[in-house]
Amino acid sequence: MAKVVIKDSPYNLKKAKILDVKTLTEKEKLFKLVFEDKTWLDFEPGQFIMVSLMGIGEIPVSICSSPLNRHYFEICVRAVGKVTNSLHKLKAGDIIGVRGPYGNGFPIKSLEGHDLLIIAGGLGIAPLRSLILYSIDNRRDFGEIHILFGCKTPGELLFEDEIEEWSKRLDIHFACTVDRADPDWKGNVGLITSLIPGVDIDPLRTYAAVVGPPVMYKFVIKELLAKGLPVDQILLSFERHMKCGMGKCGRCQIQNLYCCKDGPVFTFKEIMDMAEAL
Amino acid sequence: MKIEQYKLLEKSLLKDFINSLIPIANVYAPVSKGFNNYVFQNIKSADEVSIKYIPTIIPPKKFFLPKKENILQFFIEDELKVEPVTEYENLIIFGVHTCDIAGIKCLNMVLSDKPKDTAYLIRKKHVTIIGIECNDYCDEYASCSFVGAHMPTTGYDLMFTELSEYFIVHIHSSKGMDIIEKTDIFKDASIAQLEELKILRNNKMKIFNNEIPTERRYLPDLFDRSFNANVWKELEQKCLSCGNCTAVCPTCYCFDIKEEVDLTLKAGERYRVWFSCQLDPFAKVAGGHDFRKERSARQRHRFYRKFRYHIDRYGMVFCTGCGRCSRTCMAKINLKEVLTSLIRESEAKIWRKWL
Ligand SMILES: Cc1cc2nc3c(=O)[nH]c(=O)nc-3n(C[C@H](O)[C@H](O)[C@H](O)COP(=O)(O)OP(=O)(O)OC[C@H]3O[C@@H](n4cnc5c(N)ncnc54)[C@H](O)[C@@H]3O)c2cc1C
Ligand code: SF4
Ligand code: SF4
Ligand code: FES
């Protein structure tokens, strides 16, 4: 057997340096990254990267910064297991491996010229933050922008500073809710679905972008359909186990679709008749 | 048929030919393991080879997409060093049946699709494929004619077909030509043998009858109507979820990616390893939900990957009719029977509409 180094392997990693780590909640940290070779990560909102800790593992993570930010890119990681817990132990200056970006993100070109209804549940805000920041950076290309954000408790609220800022902006309609309040909470209490009937949208002009835990989708979609949104204007991002990120390993397959390559963002129309999708 | 592309070999000289390959490269050929089991194995002499064999336990995919394969090696010294790697060897696979050549074509399709799998392409470049044509069925499990894999078309360097007096050899690449030219045991073919080959192929069309009571072109329609068929529910009771059917399938290529650190904790490898949609954690997602929890859903997924999904994506049926899955299944799930039951069930439904 001859062994060769293949630099053009699709599994090759680029080294990314952690510029900064910010603790957002008990479970989530925000990592600011740059490639060591000073190249830029060219991506679309909704795309993901594969993040590697050598010897520990590799996981898919959404890019949560604006694609127009040429100085760094960000990921927001919840500690749930082996790789994510190890990531949480890293500090500024440490190096991780990155490959990507992968997948189909939000169809920016179709979204432009339309109103946006962005619905985030919990960590679903991560890929949607990229879309929100992009649409703020290109504010004049979009119509009305509505953001609905929900999480379990006020302590789990991500990106608090930014939310504060978004809620003050005149060109954004922002609403937030928690399932269970604490004594200091002054906002809405209830599931995210309770916010939908109240938003004032023209359904035919509006694209909804929904990302959250799997249980959320069915209920949110029901509300959106009740509002009159066309099925091809409801965008969902799916989470599956992913190993290759390139439509090969088969792990993320939903019938004939590869979540990693054809998704993770799908229109409701693409998957509505598909068993094993929702 | 261009006569220059064909050569003849005396039947008694086949062993000499195989032996002539051994100095050129590592030669792998079907070797009998008893109980009608065969394995593609490294041979040192033509005496080891079984010219007549039923499909080997594991198909030649193991040479293209090894069961376990390092994809990255890393060193953590002063700083992290990561190197994508692959291993390959110059090898000749002798005696490949047309079904297995069809399997390799399926793998080629997937792994050369973008982003290209460089390791696979490097390995593939170093393999020489010498086929042997089946003039008759290997056994009752085969359904190669249904998928059109019973006749040699492309995908080999040399193809041997047994005629009455000779083996006629189709030279399909310059790699194949180089091998032929290394010995002086081949003769030029004449019109008579080309005629004989034509007659043999025509005869094969009678011997190889479509094994499934439908045609390949109706597969998309059949499967589009069968997602909720009872056939899948019946498999729920039978299948053991052992994953043998996918391991032996020449067109199953799903894999997992894992890693190992050596004892110094300063170096290690990331590798990919065959995995199966029939096994438990495959379709599990965060939170523990499994999108294909039932064995019926997993079997259905296997059949749709063979006969439906990849027709849209790659324009090919991803079954070669080799029969391995049926031969190996402890629960006696038989691919030909499953397809036949699907057709019956779907026909019954259509008839009911008309009655
Ligand atoms: C497209 C996509 C985008 C994602 N974006 C983010 C993000 O922005 N932030 C974030 O914190 N998480 C994100 N995830 C989830 C993240 O990939 C998993 O939490 C992570 O893989 C868990 O790895 P672990 O080693 O820490 O956990 P493990 O110890 O391996 O397991 C813990 C849990 O994570 C699940 N899991 C393990 N490996 C994977 C995998 N390869 N793919 C999916 N789930 C897995 C397991 O089912 C298990 O429930 C995303 C997943 C996908 C598919
Ligand atoms: S079909 Fe047979 S070989 Fe395949 S997983 Fe089920 S029991 Fe195992
Ligand atoms: S599904 Fe069965 S018959 Fe078809 S290629 Fe795979 S192992 Fe062979
Ligand atoms: S992650 Fe491998 S096919 Fe999607």
XYZ file of C-alpha atoms and ligand atoms in Angstrom:
706
model
C 0.000 0.000 0.000
C 1.267 3.436 -0.917
C 0.204 6.357 1.202
C -0.270 9.816 -0.285
C -1.195 13.171 1.159
C -4.091 14.621 -0.806
C -4.357 18.317 -0.166
C -7.457 18.594 -2.319
C -9.360 16.047 -0.259
C -12.846 17.323 0.527
C -12.154 16.304 4.126
C -9.194 18.649 4.418
C -9.545 21.218 7.166
C -8.688 24.856 7.329
C -7.293 26.024 10.590
C -9.390 28.681 12.269
C -8.247 30.684 15.247
C -10.624 31.585 18.026
C -10.516 35.364 18.407
C -12.990 35.567 21.227
C -15.363 33.409 23.262
C -18.460 34.935 24.765
C -20.687 33.130 27.229
C -24.273 33.767 26.208
C -26.158 31.493 28.597
C -25.381 28.590 30.854
C -25.255 26.283 27.840
C -24.359 28.425 24.843
C -21.176 30.160 23.878
C -20.436 32.385 20.911
C -17.121 31.835 19.131
C -15.547 34.467 16.936
C -13.287 32.843 14.335
C -10.806 33.740 11.596
C -8.958 31.487 9.213
C -5.250 31.349 9.962
C -4.428 31.887 6.310
C -6.443 35.128 6.410
C -8.894 33.926 3.748
C -12.528 34.752 4.091
C -15.401 32.346 4.639
C -17.739 32.948 1.716
C -21.213 31.754 2.693
C -24.939 32.410 2.567
C -27.143 32.818 5.628
C -28.418 29.387 6.645
C -25.326 27.484 5.549
C -23.251 25.485 8.017
C -19.658 24.441 8.522
C -18.138 21.240 9.859
C -16.144 22.045 12.987
C -13.342 19.711 14.039
C -11.537 19.085 17.253
C -8.883 16.608 16.245
C -9.071 13.436 18.239
C -12.518 14.298 19.525
C -14.764 14.653 16.517
C -16.385 16.752 13.871
C -19.853 18.327 13.996
C -22.103 20.492 11.808
C -22.666 24.009 13.133
C -24.560 26.914 11.584
C -22.687 30.090 10.810
C -24.436 32.801 12.773
C -22.678 35.981 11.649
C -23.420 38.146 8.638
C -21.935 36.923 5.358
C -20.915 40.510 4.702
C -18.632 40.605 7.708
C -15.195 40.186 6.224
C -13.292 40.374 9.487
C -14.446 37.189 11.197
C -17.239 34.629 11.313
C -19.158 33.374 14.294
C -20.734 30.189 15.569
C -22.989 29.760 18.564
C -22.593 26.374 20.202
C -24.735 24.644 22.792
C -22.875 22.166 24.976
C -24.704 18.870 24.596
C -22.046 16.199 24.176
C -18.496 15.249 23.397
C -17.423 17.785 20.797
C -19.604 20.662 21.949
C -18.441 20.333 25.577
C -14.826 20.234 24.459
C -15.386 23.318 22.339
C -16.725 25.110 25.373
C -13.394 24.541 27.112
C -11.458 26.413 24.427
C -10.230 29.966 24.782
C -9.187 32.845 22.565
C -6.048 31.896 20.640
C -6.926 28.201 20.373
C -7.143 26.568 16.953
C -9.965 24.472 15.544
C -10.459 22.787 12.159
C -13.154 23.956 9.764
C -14.424 22.748 6.411
C -17.271 24.189 4.420
C -19.489 26.112 4.026
C -22.027 23.452 3.143
C -25.651 23.201 2.162
C -28.265 25.448 0.709
C -28.981 28.408 2.909
C -31.898 30.803 2.698
C -32.641 31.765 -0.917
C -31.564 35.383 -0.535
C -32.309 36.310 -4.130
C -35.938 35.163 -3.803
C -36.301 36.853 -0.446
C -35.214 40.245 -1.691
C -38.119 42.477 -2.507
C -40.348 40.602 -0.057
C -41.404 40.967 3.544
C -39.717 38.632 6.009
C -41.262 36.829 8.932
C -38.418 35.287 10.907
C -39.427 32.767 13.551
C -36.749 31.405 15.848
C -37.130 28.882 18.627
C -34.206 28.557 21.036
C -30.917 27.809 19.292
C -32.736 28.208 15.968
C -31.786 31.857 16.301
C -28.209 30.902 15.286
C -28.701 30.452 11.518
C -31.458 33.077 11.564
C -29.172 35.659 13.151
C -27.088 35.429 10.001
C -30.181 36.170 7.924
C -31.275 38.962 10.254
C -27.860 40.632 10.177
C -27.746 40.271 6.412
C -31.165 41.826 5.964
C -30.242 44.676 8.310
C -27.037 45.249 6.329
C -29.145 45.330 3.152
C -32.210 46.807 4.740
C -33.495 48.648 1.677
C -33.678 45.430 -0.373
C -36.345 43.962 1.901
C -39.886 44.974 2.765
C -41.210 44.687 6.299
C -39.126 42.574 8.654
C -40.854 40.753 11.501
C -38.843 38.734 14.013
C -40.484 36.388 16.500
C -38.220 34.739 19.013
C -39.179 32.207 21.632
C -37.371 30.140 24.199
C -38.141 28.139 27.302
C -37.070 30.554 30.024
C -35.629 34.090 30.143
C -32.288 32.570 31.173
C -32.073 30.814 27.803
C -32.471 33.961 25.770
C -29.584 34.204 23.303
C -27.974 37.374 21.955
C -29.675 39.555 24.562
C -27.828 42.745 23.614
C -28.703 42.392 19.992
C -32.301 41.596 20.740
C -32.502 44.748 22.778
C -31.181 46.646 19.775
C -33.474 44.938 17.265
C -36.494 45.618 19.436
C -35.643 49.335 19.440
C -35.226 49.646 15.694
C -38.022 51.375 13.843
C -37.502 49.320 10.687
C -37.978 45.963 12.440
C -40.997 44.479 14.212
C -39.660 42.365 17.020
C -41.521 40.190 19.502
C -40.206 37.747 22.018
C -41.813 35.184 24.285
C -40.809 32.632 26.907
C -42.614 29.410 27.794
C -42.058 29.986 31.492
C -41.374 33.414 32.964
C -39.320 34.350 36.016
C -40.152 37.237 38.358
C -38.013 39.741 36.419
C -39.531 38.941 33.040
C -41.722 41.670 31.647
C -42.364 40.329 28.159
C -44.762 37.817 26.638
C -45.321 34.414 28.171
C -46.476 31.481 26.041
C -45.455 29.366 23.100
C -44.086 31.042 20.004
C -47.192 30.019 18.098
C -49.197 32.429 20.241
C -47.348 35.359 18.636
C -48.163 34.436 15.048
C -51.851 35.368 14.819
C -50.976 38.889 15.970
C -48.358 39.736 13.344
C -49.607 42.046 10.665
C -48.405 40.658 7.347
C -49.500 40.494 3.756
C -49.147 36.710 3.340
C -48.577 36.773 -0.407
C -45.683 39.225 -0.102
C -44.112 37.424 2.838
C -41.494 34.722 3.202
C -41.380 33.007 6.575
C -38.052 31.579 7.763
C -38.527 29.155 10.621
C -35.789 27.444 12.635
C -36.210 25.749 15.955
C -36.518 22.413 17.692
C -38.366 19.727 15.675
C -41.496 19.888 17.857
C -41.983 23.524 16.966
C -42.349 23.088 13.221
C -45.726 21.388 12.982
C -47.429 23.972 15.162
C -45.773 26.976 13.575
C -46.540 25.766 10.055
C -50.187 25.301 10.978
C -50.389 28.925 12.126
C -48.598 30.185 9.021
C -50.939 28.304 6.715
C -53.866 29.696 8.656
C -52.463 33.152 7.953
C -52.530 32.356 4.260
C -48.819 31.952 3.543
C -48.177 29.984 0.336
C -46.413 26.660 0.939
C -43.408 27.670 -1.141
C -42.897 30.812 0.938
C -42.406 28.934 4.180
C -38.717 28.126 4.692
C -37.568 25.604 7.259
C -34.099 24.513 8.302
C -33.734 20.868 9.266
C -31.362 19.161 11.605
C -30.146 15.628 11.003
C -27.093 13.743 12.025
C -24.421 14.722 9.513
C -21.070 13.157 8.904
C -19.779 14.158 5.481
C -21.791 17.290 4.720
C -21.486 16.513 1.010
C -24.337 14.192 0.126
C -22.295 11.007 0.334
C -22.438 9.318 3.737
C -26.222 8.949 3.606
C -26.689 9.847 7.223
C -28.870 12.912 6.754
C -31.112 11.524 4.031
C -34.816 12.396 4.084
C -36.260 10.189 1.365
C -34.546 11.391 -1.814
C -33.197 14.570 -0.234
C -29.873 15.005 1.457
C -30.356 17.446 4.281
C -26.692 18.493 4.091
C -26.617 19.180 0.369
C -30.178 19.883 -0.765
C -30.909 21.561 2.573
C -30.646 22.262 5.430
C -33.094 24.954 4.291
C -36.127 23.580 2.461
C -39.411 25.141 1.466
C -42.416 23.583 3.162
C -43.627 22.703 -0.320
C -40.624 20.447 -0.917
C -41.207 18.333 2.162
C -44.893 18.639 3.011
C -45.853 15.275 1.547
C -42.751 13.545 2.768
C -42.870 10.984 5.531
C -39.737 10.988 7.694
C -39.297 14.743 7.220
C -41.137 16.401 10.089
C -17.605 -4.673 -33.139
C -14.149 -3.769 -34.323
C -12.170 -6.903 -34.843
C -8.922 -5.297 -33.637
C -10.459 -4.902 -30.193
C -10.776 -8.655 -29.800
C -8.185 -11.318 -29.045
C -8.405 -15.047 -28.527
C -6.987 -17.203 -25.778
C -6.838 -21.000 -25.831
C -8.889 -22.231 -22.897
C -5.960 -24.250 -21.610
C -3.886 -21.047 -21.443
C -6.147 -19.140 -19.066
C -4.015 -20.110 -16.066
C -0.891 -18.953 -17.881
C -2.574 -15.648 -18.466
C -3.521 -15.256 -14.788
C 0.017 -16.166 -13.764
C 1.350 -13.561 -16.185
C -0.506 -10.886 -14.181
C 1.090 -11.709 -10.857
C 4.439 -9.960 -11.509
C 2.642 -6.839 -12.776
C 0.549 -5.969 -9.733
C -1.285 -7.399 -6.753
C -3.858 -9.708 -8.280
C -7.187 -10.350 -6.601
C -9.472 -13.064 -7.884
C -12.382 -15.212 -6.677
C -11.173 -17.975 -4.381
C -13.431 -20.701 -3.023
C -13.906 -20.833 0.749
C -16.102 -23.935 0.706
C -19.903 -24.194 1.112
C -20.339 -22.274 -2.127
C -18.718 -19.169 -0.636
C -16.225 -17.135 -2.621
C -13.964 -14.244 -1.726
C -11.939 -11.796 -3.823
C -8.528 -12.561 -2.428
C -4.912 -11.788 -3.200
C -3.572 -14.734 -5.194
C -0.051 -15.974 -5.725
C -0.941 -18.551 -8.363
C -3.712 -19.186 -10.868
C -4.351 -22.535 -9.159
C -6.110 -20.711 -6.338
C -8.692 -19.104 -8.622
C -12.260 -20.291 -9.149
C -13.188 -19.322 -12.684
C -16.785 -20.378 -12.104
C -18.174 -18.830 -8.964
C -21.322 -17.271 -7.604
C -20.998 -13.639 -6.423
C -18.382 -13.331 -3.690
C -19.483 -12.643 -0.119
C -18.248 -9.042 -0.284
C -18.262 -7.343 -3.696
C -15.212 -5.593 -5.178
C -16.419 -2.349 -3.584
C -13.975 -3.224 -0.797
C -11.120 -2.233 -3.134
C -12.690 1.094 -4.007
C -14.264 2.077 -0.722
C -12.474 0.021 1.927
C -14.424 -1.015 4.989
C -12.235 1.241 7.090
C -10.173 4.006 5.572
C -8.114 6.792 7.079
C -9.066 10.174 5.677
C -7.021 12.515 7.850
C -4.001 12.129 10.042
C -3.093 14.710 12.606
C -0.193 15.565 14.842
C -0.340 17.877 17.800
C 3.184 19.097 18.454
C 3.924 22.769 18.895
C 1.002 23.343 16.673
C -1.718 21.289 15.084
C -0.846 19.648 11.792
C -3.563 18.016 9.733
C -2.941 15.964 6.608
C -5.614 14.435 4.440
C -4.352 11.066 3.300
C -5.275 8.042 1.316
C -3.789 4.646 0.636
C -3.820 2.845 -2.660
C -2.136 -0.010 -4.445
C -1.737 -1.035 -8.027
C -4.086 -3.922 -8.316
C -5.710 -6.109 -10.875
C -9.062 -7.631 -10.094
C -9.501 -10.698 -12.210
C -12.811 -12.417 -12.894
C -15.271 -9.626 -12.139
C -18.849 -10.407 -13.196
C -20.884 -7.816 -15.078
C -23.153 -7.270 -12.055
C -20.174 -6.218 -9.973
C -18.907 -3.993 -12.764
C -22.334 -2.331 -12.673
C -21.830 -1.885 -8.922
C -18.511 -0.148 -9.441
C -20.189 2.130 -11.967
C -22.722 3.123 -9.324
C -19.956 3.960 -6.850
C -18.120 5.931 -9.540
C -21.239 7.973 -10.123
C -21.635 8.955 -6.481
C -18.020 9.496 -5.534
C -17.077 11.466 -8.623
C -20.115 13.694 -8.149
C -19.148 17.073 -6.715
C -17.492 17.513 -4.298
C -15.300 14.776 -5.699
C -13.989 12.116 -3.377
C -10.302 12.438 -4.199
C -9.256 9.349 -2.253
C -11.716 7.208 -4.173
C -10.627 8.621 -7.524
C -6.958 7.973 -6.762
C -7.662 4.404 -5.754
C -9.858 3.812 -8.780
C -7.106 4.989 -11.116
C -4.812 2.237 -9.842
C -7.263 -0.592 -10.355
C -7.409 -2.722 -13.473
C -10.647 -4.616 -13.977
C -10.663 -7.880 -15.890
C -14.159 -9.235 -16.294
C -15.548 -12.673 -16.991
C -18.888 -12.834 -18.730
C -21.598 -15.095 -17.279
C -23.085 -17.204 -20.039
C -25.755 -18.471 -17.671
C -27.221 -17.531 -14.286
C -24.998 -18.007 -11.253
C -28.013 -19.068 -9.169
C -31.693 -18.385 -8.562
C -31.083 -15.231 -6.487
C -29.751 -13.176 -9.383
C -31.887 -10.505 -11.039
C -29.214 -9.005 -13.249
C -31.254 -9.059 -16.409
C -34.015 -6.959 -14.830
C -31.511 -4.169 -14.202
C -29.608 -4.766 -17.434
C -26.373 -5.861 -15.783
C -26.116 -9.285 -17.414
C -24.334 -8.113 -20.563
C -20.900 -6.487 -20.680
C -21.175 -2.868 -21.788
C -18.531 -0.655 -20.193
C -16.618 -0.374 -16.962
C -13.835 -2.924 -17.553
C -10.367 -2.973 -19.078
C -10.633 -6.514 -20.428
C -13.643 -8.807 -20.706
C -13.286 -12.560 -21.122
C -16.126 -14.496 -22.716
C -16.018 -18.256 -23.015
C -16.723 -19.569 -26.531
C -16.671 -23.205 -27.623
C -12.927 -23.339 -28.329
C -11.504 -20.135 -26.950
C -11.935 -17.281 -24.583
C -12.621 -14.209 -26.653
C -11.246 -11.106 -24.980
C -12.653 -7.630 -25.488
C -9.966 -4.994 -25.027
C -11.689 -1.927 -23.678
C -8.796 0.316 -22.643
C -5.132 0.940 -23.310
C -4.493 -0.409 -19.811
C -6.073 -3.654 -20.987
C -4.056 -3.568 -24.196
C -0.797 -3.207 -22.255
C -1.586 -6.354 -20.321
C -2.394 -8.329 -23.460
C 0.812 -7.178 -25.088
C 2.933 -8.346 -22.170
C 2.489 -11.982 -23.239
C 2.479 -13.723 -26.600
C -0.281 -16.194 -25.762
C -3.099 -14.272 -27.409
C -4.138 -14.763 -31.016
C -6.001 -12.413 -33.280
C -9.738 -12.967 -33.457
C -11.392 -13.790 -36.756
C -14.860 -13.058 -38.106
C -15.944 -16.567 -37.135
C -15.383 -15.976 -33.424
C -17.052 -12.574 -33.549
C -20.028 -14.337 -35.115
C -19.963 -16.908 -32.346
C -19.903 -14.116 -29.756
C -22.927 -12.509 -31.388
C -24.823 -15.780 -31.326
C -23.853 -16.333 -27.690
C -25.191 -12.910 -26.763
C -28.402 -13.543 -28.643
C -28.790 -16.839 -26.838
C -28.196 -15.091 -23.539
C -31.243 -12.968 -24.180
C -33.257 -16.181 -24.048
C -31.468 -17.617 -21.023
C -31.613 -14.406 -19.030
C -35.287 -13.730 -18.714
C -36.473 -10.705 -16.886
C -36.647 -12.044 -13.340
C -39.180 -9.517 -12.063
C -42.693 -9.261 -13.522
C -42.311 -5.652 -14.626
C -39.900 -3.552 -16.624
C -37.155 -1.353 -15.339
C -38.734 1.767 -16.813
C -41.827 1.301 -14.644
C -39.835 1.359 -11.408
C -40.335 5.064 -10.635
C -44.060 4.695 -11.085
C -44.223 1.498 -9.045
C -42.257 2.978 -6.175
C -44.136 6.269 -6.256
C -47.278 4.265 -5.576
C -45.794 1.954 -2.957
C -44.550 4.079 -0.085
C -47.357 2.904 2.177
C -47.537 -0.627 0.820
C -48.274 -3.540 3.157
C -45.152 -5.247 1.872
C -43.044 -2.989 4.093
C -45.152 -3.811 7.139
C -44.618 -7.504 6.497
C -40.860 -6.940 6.524
C -41.219 -5.396 9.980
C -41.965 -8.868 11.341
C -39.095 -10.557 9.512
C -36.061 -8.295 9.380
C -33.527 -8.580 12.204
C -31.858 -5.234 11.482
C -28.487 -6.925 11.279
C -27.269 -4.824 8.366
C -25.817 -7.761 6.444
C -27.816 -6.894 3.331
C -26.184 -3.485 3.076
C -22.672 -4.661 3.933
C -22.682 -7.147 1.053
C -24.397 -4.824 -1.423
C -22.110 -3.509 -4.170
C -24.025 -0.229 -4.334
C -24.362 0.518 -0.615
C -21.780 3.099 0.321
C -23.052 4.828 3.469
C -20.360 5.441 6.036
C -19.637 6.844 9.440
C -16.688 9.068 10.317
C -14.793 8.404 13.521
C -11.394 9.033 14.982
C -8.703 7.499 17.103
C -5.894 9.057 19.074
C -2.740 7.057 19.637
C -1.231 6.427 23.065
C 0.978 9.518 23.001
C -2.199 11.610 22.640
C -0.191 13.637 20.151
C -1.232 11.988 16.935
C -4.171 10.188 15.529
C -6.398 9.477 12.580
C -9.837 10.308 11.390
C -11.325 7.457 9.401
C -14.470 6.496 7.640
C -16.032 3.128 8.115
C -18.983 1.369 6.446
C -22.267 2.039 8.153
C -25.796 0.886 7.450
C -29.238 2.433 7.266
C -30.485 -0.806 8.812
C -28.612 -0.235 12.069
C -29.892 1.543 15.088
C -28.256 4.941 15.491
C -28.222 5.706 11.766
C -31.275 7.964 11.522
C -31.316 9.168 15.120
C -31.157 12.895 15.674
C -30.521 15.174 18.636
C -33.006 14.547 21.380
C -33.076 10.850 20.571
C -35.825 10.956 17.950
C -35.350 8.342 15.222
C -36.841 9.182 11.833
C -36.716 5.524 10.768
C -37.295 3.691 14.006
C -39.286 0.784 12.567
C -37.473 -1.931 10.689
C -40.121 -1.642 7.992
C -39.116 1.995 7.446
C -35.465 1.005 7.244
C -36.093 -1.775 4.750
C -38.261 0.567 2.738
C -35.436 3.084 2.746
C -33.050 0.420 1.454
C -35.349 -0.494 -1.409
C -36.061 3.135 -2.295
C -32.342 3.818 -2.405
C -31.908 0.966 -4.838
C -34.934 1.496 -7.039
C -36.208 5.046 -6.744
C -34.221 7.890 -5.196
C -31.044 7.459 -7.212
C -32.941 7.231 -10.490
C -33.800 10.900 -10.005
C -30.431 11.910 -8.657
C -28.030 9.890 -10.774
C -30.202 8.483 -13.548
C -29.326 4.930 -12.538
C -30.926 1.997 -10.775
C -28.729 1.256 -7.768
C -29.242 -2.487 -7.811
C -27.069 -4.733 -9.920
C -29.173 -7.836 -9.416
C -26.229 -9.664 -7.861
C -28.534 -11.352 -5.345
C -26.124 -10.967 -2.419
C -28.665 -9.372 -0.097
C -31.061 -12.275 -0.578
C -28.342 -14.914 -0.317
C -27.017 -13.511 2.933
C -30.237 -12.664 4.753
C -30.811 -14.859 7.796
C -34.472 -13.889 7.796
C -34.784 -15.029 4.186
C -35.908 -11.664 2.886
C -35.611 -12.054 -0.858
C -35.279 -9.058 -3.143
C -37.003 -10.710 -6.086
C -39.933 -11.693 -3.885
C -40.226 -8.255 -2.304
C -40.325 -6.574 -5.711
C -42.826 -9.114 -7.003
C -45.080 -8.598 -3.972
C -44.897 -4.838 -4.451
C -46.002 -5.222 -8.053
C -48.855 -7.536 -7.076
C -50.044 -5.201 -4.353
C -49.865 -2.195 -6.589
C -51.672 -3.996 -9.428
C -54.404 -5.122 -7.054
C -54.912 -1.501 -6.033
C -55.151 -0.350 -9.627
C -57.629 -3.097 -10.490
C -59.769 -2.243 -7.509
C -60.118 1.251 -8.921
C -61.538 -0.162 -12.156
C -63.936 -2.660 -10.643
C -27.152 21.764 9.832
C -26.893 21.748 11.322
C -26.614 22.938 11.972
C -26.366 22.941 13.340
N -26.074 24.126 13.929
C -25.776 24.142 15.245
C -25.425 25.368 15.883
O -25.388 26.429 15.263
N -25.115 25.328 17.193
C -25.137 24.146 17.920
O -24.835 24.181 19.115
N -25.486 22.988 17.348
C -25.804 22.951 16.030
N -26.140 21.755 15.445
C -26.200 20.539 16.276
C -24.827 19.997 16.526
O -24.280 19.529 15.324
C -24.870 18.855 17.541
O -25.296 19.371 18.766
C -23.513 18.259 17.704
O -23.220 17.485 16.577
C -23.387 17.427 18.933
O -22.088 16.874 18.985
P -21.433 16.372 20.330
O -20.220 15.596 19.977
O -21.234 17.484 21.266
O -22.559 15.448 20.917
P -22.603 13.860 21.031
O -21.922 13.475 22.290
O -22.132 13.203 19.800
O -24.172 13.665 21.099
C -25.049 14.596 21.744
C -26.284 14.801 20.887
O -25.988 15.461 19.655
C -26.466 14.731 18.529
N -25.447 14.686 17.454
C -24.239 14.102 17.557
N -23.524 14.195 16.420
C -24.299 14.859 15.551
C -24.107 15.247 14.200
N -22.998 14.947 13.515
N -25.101 15.935 13.587
C -26.233 16.247 14.283
N -26.465 15.890 15.577
C -25.521 15.196 16.203
C -26.714 13.343 19.039
O -27.835 12.756 18.397
C -26.995 13.526 20.504
O -28.355 13.724 20.756
C -26.416 21.731 14.085
C -26.702 20.540 13.432
C -26.952 20.538 12.070
C -27.264 19.259 11.405
S -32.957 -7.679 5.350
Fe -31.930 -9.494 6.185
S -29.747 -8.997 5.941
Fe -30.855 -7.031 5.785
S -30.931 -6.167 7.908
Fe -32.818 -7.380 7.611
S -32.302 -9.432 8.428
Fe -30.340 -8.369 8.067
S -29.796 -4.747 -3.503
Fe -29.192 -6.923 -3.352
S -29.278 -7.683 -5.477
Fe -29.279 -5.433 -5.594
S -27.115 -4.877 -5.815
Fe -27.553 -4.813 -3.596
S -26.995 -6.860 -2.843
Fe -27.147 -7.016 -5.105
S -24.080 14.415 5.921
Fe -23.331 12.831 4.631
S -24.922 12.707 3.156
Fe -25.514 14.413 4.336
